[in-house]
XYZ file of C-alpha atoms in Angstrom:
277
model
C 114.534 80.276 103.628
C 118.950 80.703 103.481
C 120.547 83.606 104.532
C 122.474 84.589 101.692
C 119.096 85.084 99.664
C 118.490 88.058 101.825
C 121.118 89.839 102.673
C 121.891 93.153 100.384
C 124.893 92.609 97.898
C 126.546 94.666 95.062
C 124.880 97.153 94.367
C 122.830 98.253 90.888
C 123.492 100.096 88.304
C 121.819 104.167 89.255
C 119.922 104.052 85.983
C 116.630 102.178 86.503
C 115.589 106.105 87.652
C 112.136 107.640 87.706
C 111.440 106.814 84.185
C 110.697 103.109 85.758
C 107.557 104.438 87.388
C 108.572 104.195 90.732
C 107.631 106.428 93.968
C 109.529 106.079 97.418
C 107.607 106.514 100.567
C 107.604 106.453 104.403
C 105.630 105.128 106.670
C 104.707 107.229 110.017
C 105.187 104.300 112.023
C 108.829 104.906 111.299
C 108.831 107.858 114.252
C 106.018 105.811 116.388
C 103.385 106.179 114.817
C 100.368 106.731 114.363
C 100.409 110.276 116.621
C 97.520 112.498 117.079
C 99.926 115.404 117.886
C 99.747 118.016 114.895
C 102.980 119.716 116.014
C 104.952 116.022 116.088
C 103.198 115.057 112.522
C 103.781 118.067 110.346
C 107.824 117.538 112.022
C 107.555 113.914 110.931
C 106.918 115.572 107.489
C 108.837 117.764 107.384
C 112.141 115.038 108.111
C 110.382 112.978 105.706
C 110.399 115.205 102.804
C 114.494 116.676 103.327
C 115.256 112.994 103.316
C 113.900 113.012 99.407
C 110.868 110.653 99.750
C 107.875 111.408 98.247
C 105.172 109.810 99.194
C 103.465 109.642 103.105
C 101.992 106.946 104.435
C 99.880 106.850 108.174
C 97.794 105.163 110.357
C 94.451 107.036 109.811
C 94.001 107.860 113.396
C 96.948 110.352 112.569
C 94.562 112.321 111.267
C 91.478 111.507 111.359
C 90.526 115.048 113.435
C 90.892 116.528 109.523
C 88.229 113.847 107.904
C 85.909 116.973 108.636
C 88.314 120.147 106.937
C 90.874 118.613 105.394
C 92.185 121.556 102.782
C 94.902 122.282 106.111
C 96.545 119.167 105.817
C 96.601 118.880 102.304
C 98.478 121.665 102.438
C 100.829 120.334 104.822
C 101.335 117.712 102.668
C 101.441 119.792 98.976
C 103.839 122.576 100.440
C 106.374 119.680 101.226
C 105.868 117.909 97.983
C 104.655 115.565 99.392
C 101.622 113.162 98.057
C 99.552 110.944 100.632
C 100.002 107.309 99.755
C 97.134 105.937 101.546
C 95.307 104.984 105.056
C 96.222 102.392 107.313
C 93.847 100.467 109.876
C 93.442 97.145 111.487
C 90.067 95.003 110.494
C 89.418 92.596 112.713
C 87.957 89.562 111.200
C 87.904 86.589 113.572
C 85.652 88.759 115.237
C 82.206 88.891 114.208
C 80.638 90.596 117.173
C 83.608 93.706 115.800
C 82.653 93.655 112.158
C 79.398 96.331 111.766
C 81.781 98.540 114.256
C 84.968 98.026 111.729
C 82.779 98.966 109.075
C 81.150 102.073 110.349
C 84.990 102.798 110.374
C 86.528 101.742 107.254
C 83.913 103.935 105.683
C 85.066 106.912 107.492
C 88.877 106.378 106.659
C 87.578 105.978 103.080
C 86.124 109.387 102.691
C 89.141 110.822 104.773
C 91.275 109.355 102.640
C 89.579 110.690 99.765
C 89.188 113.889 101.034
C 92.542 114.228 102.002
C 93.723 113.285 98.333
C 95.484 109.769 98.691
C 95.284 106.509 96.787
C 94.879 103.706 99.151
C 93.252 102.349 101.989
C 95.422 100.225 103.348
C 93.721 96.631 105.597
C 95.582 94.754 108.023
C 94.421 91.188 109.752
C 94.737 87.570 109.798
C 91.612 85.723 109.095
C 91.893 82.367 109.063
C 88.784 79.321 108.669
C 85.401 80.537 108.281
C 87.100 84.319 108.926
C 89.408 84.047 105.756
C 85.926 82.736 103.174
C 84.088 86.178 104.879
C 87.415 88.179 104.444
C 87.423 87.294 100.180
C 83.488 88.014 100.630
C 83.728 90.896 102.000
C 86.997 92.493 100.573
C 85.473 92.895 96.569
C 82.626 95.236 98.012
C 85.270 97.074 100.519
C 87.110 97.609 96.414
C 83.813 98.904 95.308
C 83.575 101.482 98.365
C 86.714 101.866 97.546
C 86.242 102.671 94.159
C 83.595 105.040 94.149
C 85.796 107.712 95.887
C 88.119 106.832 93.229
C 91.158 105.439 95.637
C 92.459 101.849 95.645
C 92.245 98.891 98.227
C 95.184 96.988 99.639
C 95.613 93.739 102.186
C 99.143 94.353 104.056
C 100.015 90.780 105.425
C 101.733 90.602 109.084
C 103.575 87.282 109.368
C 100.766 84.743 109.834
C 99.846 85.698 106.129
C 103.083 84.779 104.623
C 103.180 81.895 106.459
C 103.706 78.344 104.357
C 104.843 79.644 101.151
C 101.891 82.618 101.975
C 98.918 80.443 101.818
C 96.351 83.072 102.751
C 97.527 85.804 100.348
C 97.371 83.050 97.975
C 93.407 82.347 99.027
C 92.508 85.481 98.961
C 94.192 86.150 95.419
C 92.730 83.399 93.933
C 88.948 84.488 95.483
C 89.247 87.916 95.013
C 89.608 90.270 92.242
C 92.401 92.876 90.209
C 90.167 95.408 92.659
C 91.450 94.357 95.754
C 95.353 94.821 95.738
C 98.513 93.954 97.908
C 100.872 95.517 99.986
C 103.932 92.981 100.706
C 105.477 93.598 103.660
C 108.866 92.137 103.885
C 109.870 92.579 107.316
C 107.209 90.529 108.635
C 108.276 88.344 104.875
C 111.061 87.803 107.037
C 109.468 86.680 110.220
C 107.837 83.951 108.251
C 111.241 82.603 106.253
C 110.029 83.394 102.767
C 111.044 85.385 99.974
C 109.512 88.727 98.697
C 110.554 89.372 95.806
C 109.968 85.666 94.009
C 105.965 86.644 95.391
C 107.177 89.361 93.511
C 108.104 88.415 90.790
C 104.251 86.022 90.653
C 102.309 87.899 91.193
C 103.409 92.150 90.080
C 100.175 92.920 88.451
C 98.104 93.164 92.360
C 101.056 94.330 94.380
C 100.603 98.359 95.298
C 103.173 98.558 96.902
C 106.474 97.165 99.248
C 106.602 97.913 103.138
C 110.744 97.639 103.294
C 112.966 97.724 106.177
C 115.701 95.494 107.660
C 115.822 92.149 110.535
C 116.583 88.695 110.925
C 113.609 86.893 111.793
C 114.521 87.556 115.512
C 114.614 91.111 115.700
C 114.740 94.229 114.011
C 118.173 95.152 112.476
C 118.898 98.504 110.871
C 118.978 98.418 107.240
C 122.050 96.429 105.213
C 121.921 94.498 108.856
C 119.715 91.558 107.636
C 117.687 89.698 105.690
C 116.226 92.885 103.677
C 117.814 91.828 99.507
C 117.874 94.765 98.413
C 119.837 93.773 95.860
C 117.844 90.879 95.196
C 114.156 93.492 95.369
C 116.147 95.532 92.442
C 116.189 92.462 90.093
C 112.575 91.620 90.767
C 111.687 94.908 90.177
C 113.478 95.148 86.579
C 112.538 91.595 85.562
C 108.867 91.878 86.293
C 108.962 95.771 85.452
C 106.991 95.944 88.452
C 105.875 99.908 89.125
C 104.290 101.157 92.631
C 105.533 102.256 95.877
C 108.623 101.856 97.931
C 107.817 102.969 101.502
C 109.989 102.605 104.084
C 108.449 101.378 107.534
C 110.951 100.653 110.754
C 110.173 99.389 113.499
C 112.572 99.572 116.606
C 113.765 103.006 116.948
C 116.010 103.670 118.097
C 117.700 101.151 117.414
C 121.747 100.933 118.325
C 122.022 104.504 119.495
C 120.244 105.651 116.050
C 116.849 107.793 115.548
C 113.788 107.174 114.003
C 114.807 110.307 111.760
C 118.608 109.085 111.044
C 117.240 105.454 109.907
C 114.655 106.723 107.845
C 117.458 109.192 106.091
C 120.020 106.356 106.024
C 116.760 103.892 103.663
C 116.075 106.204 101.725
C 119.883 106.770 100.290
C 119.640 102.999 100.412
C 116.742 102.306 98.066
C 119.073 104.861 95.864
C 122.078 102.736 95.714
C 120.315 99.825 95.261
C 117.157 100.419 92.527
C 118.171 104.456 91.579
C 114.803 104.921 92.665
């Protein structure tokens, strides 16, 4: 990968706009979540809404206390004009002895996501060798569980899944059906020295959302200062006619004197400038 392929370039026309079907959300991890503190979480929601986002993603730990009584949290979201994109959880695919407990948690998260009005359960966790085969056997069943609750399953990549031209993700796509979607993380793609937008062009129909943050392969940086090619993102969206969630997920804040809240606001401005969304 050459640096010029990931450097942000000139702005694209804002005409892409709302008619494109793009939606822009924020992962609360941008504020160093998950956080069980209700007041801190609602403060994050205030800031996310004020910055112009329309959706929010968070780790299930942040809201699991609301699973039994979801109405108040649904009200907190609706009152700010936010929709719940989904809840994120990790799965220890390579540790068979932990899978029963993980599946119990998964079923609880699926029901909790649905109860809170969310649309996706997002899973992360690398799996190689036999664990990858087991993962591909289990994912369609997990997707069916989500579908029964009226929501969707999406698999999130870390760096390992993007290595060697997305070897692990390609294996998953080849061995599962369309009910198993992707949440493509551009930051981890940069760390793996892969082009996320080439992958998006190849699999737009399987990609539910994109995680956006800027970094070099070595460290996180301020949006626009690293290898995140926002101009290329706009081009890939237009060429593939992709529609889905653009989700800001910053890391390393405060970064160079910039707080998470300031980073979230600047990221929203830059996404609007480069994609029109």
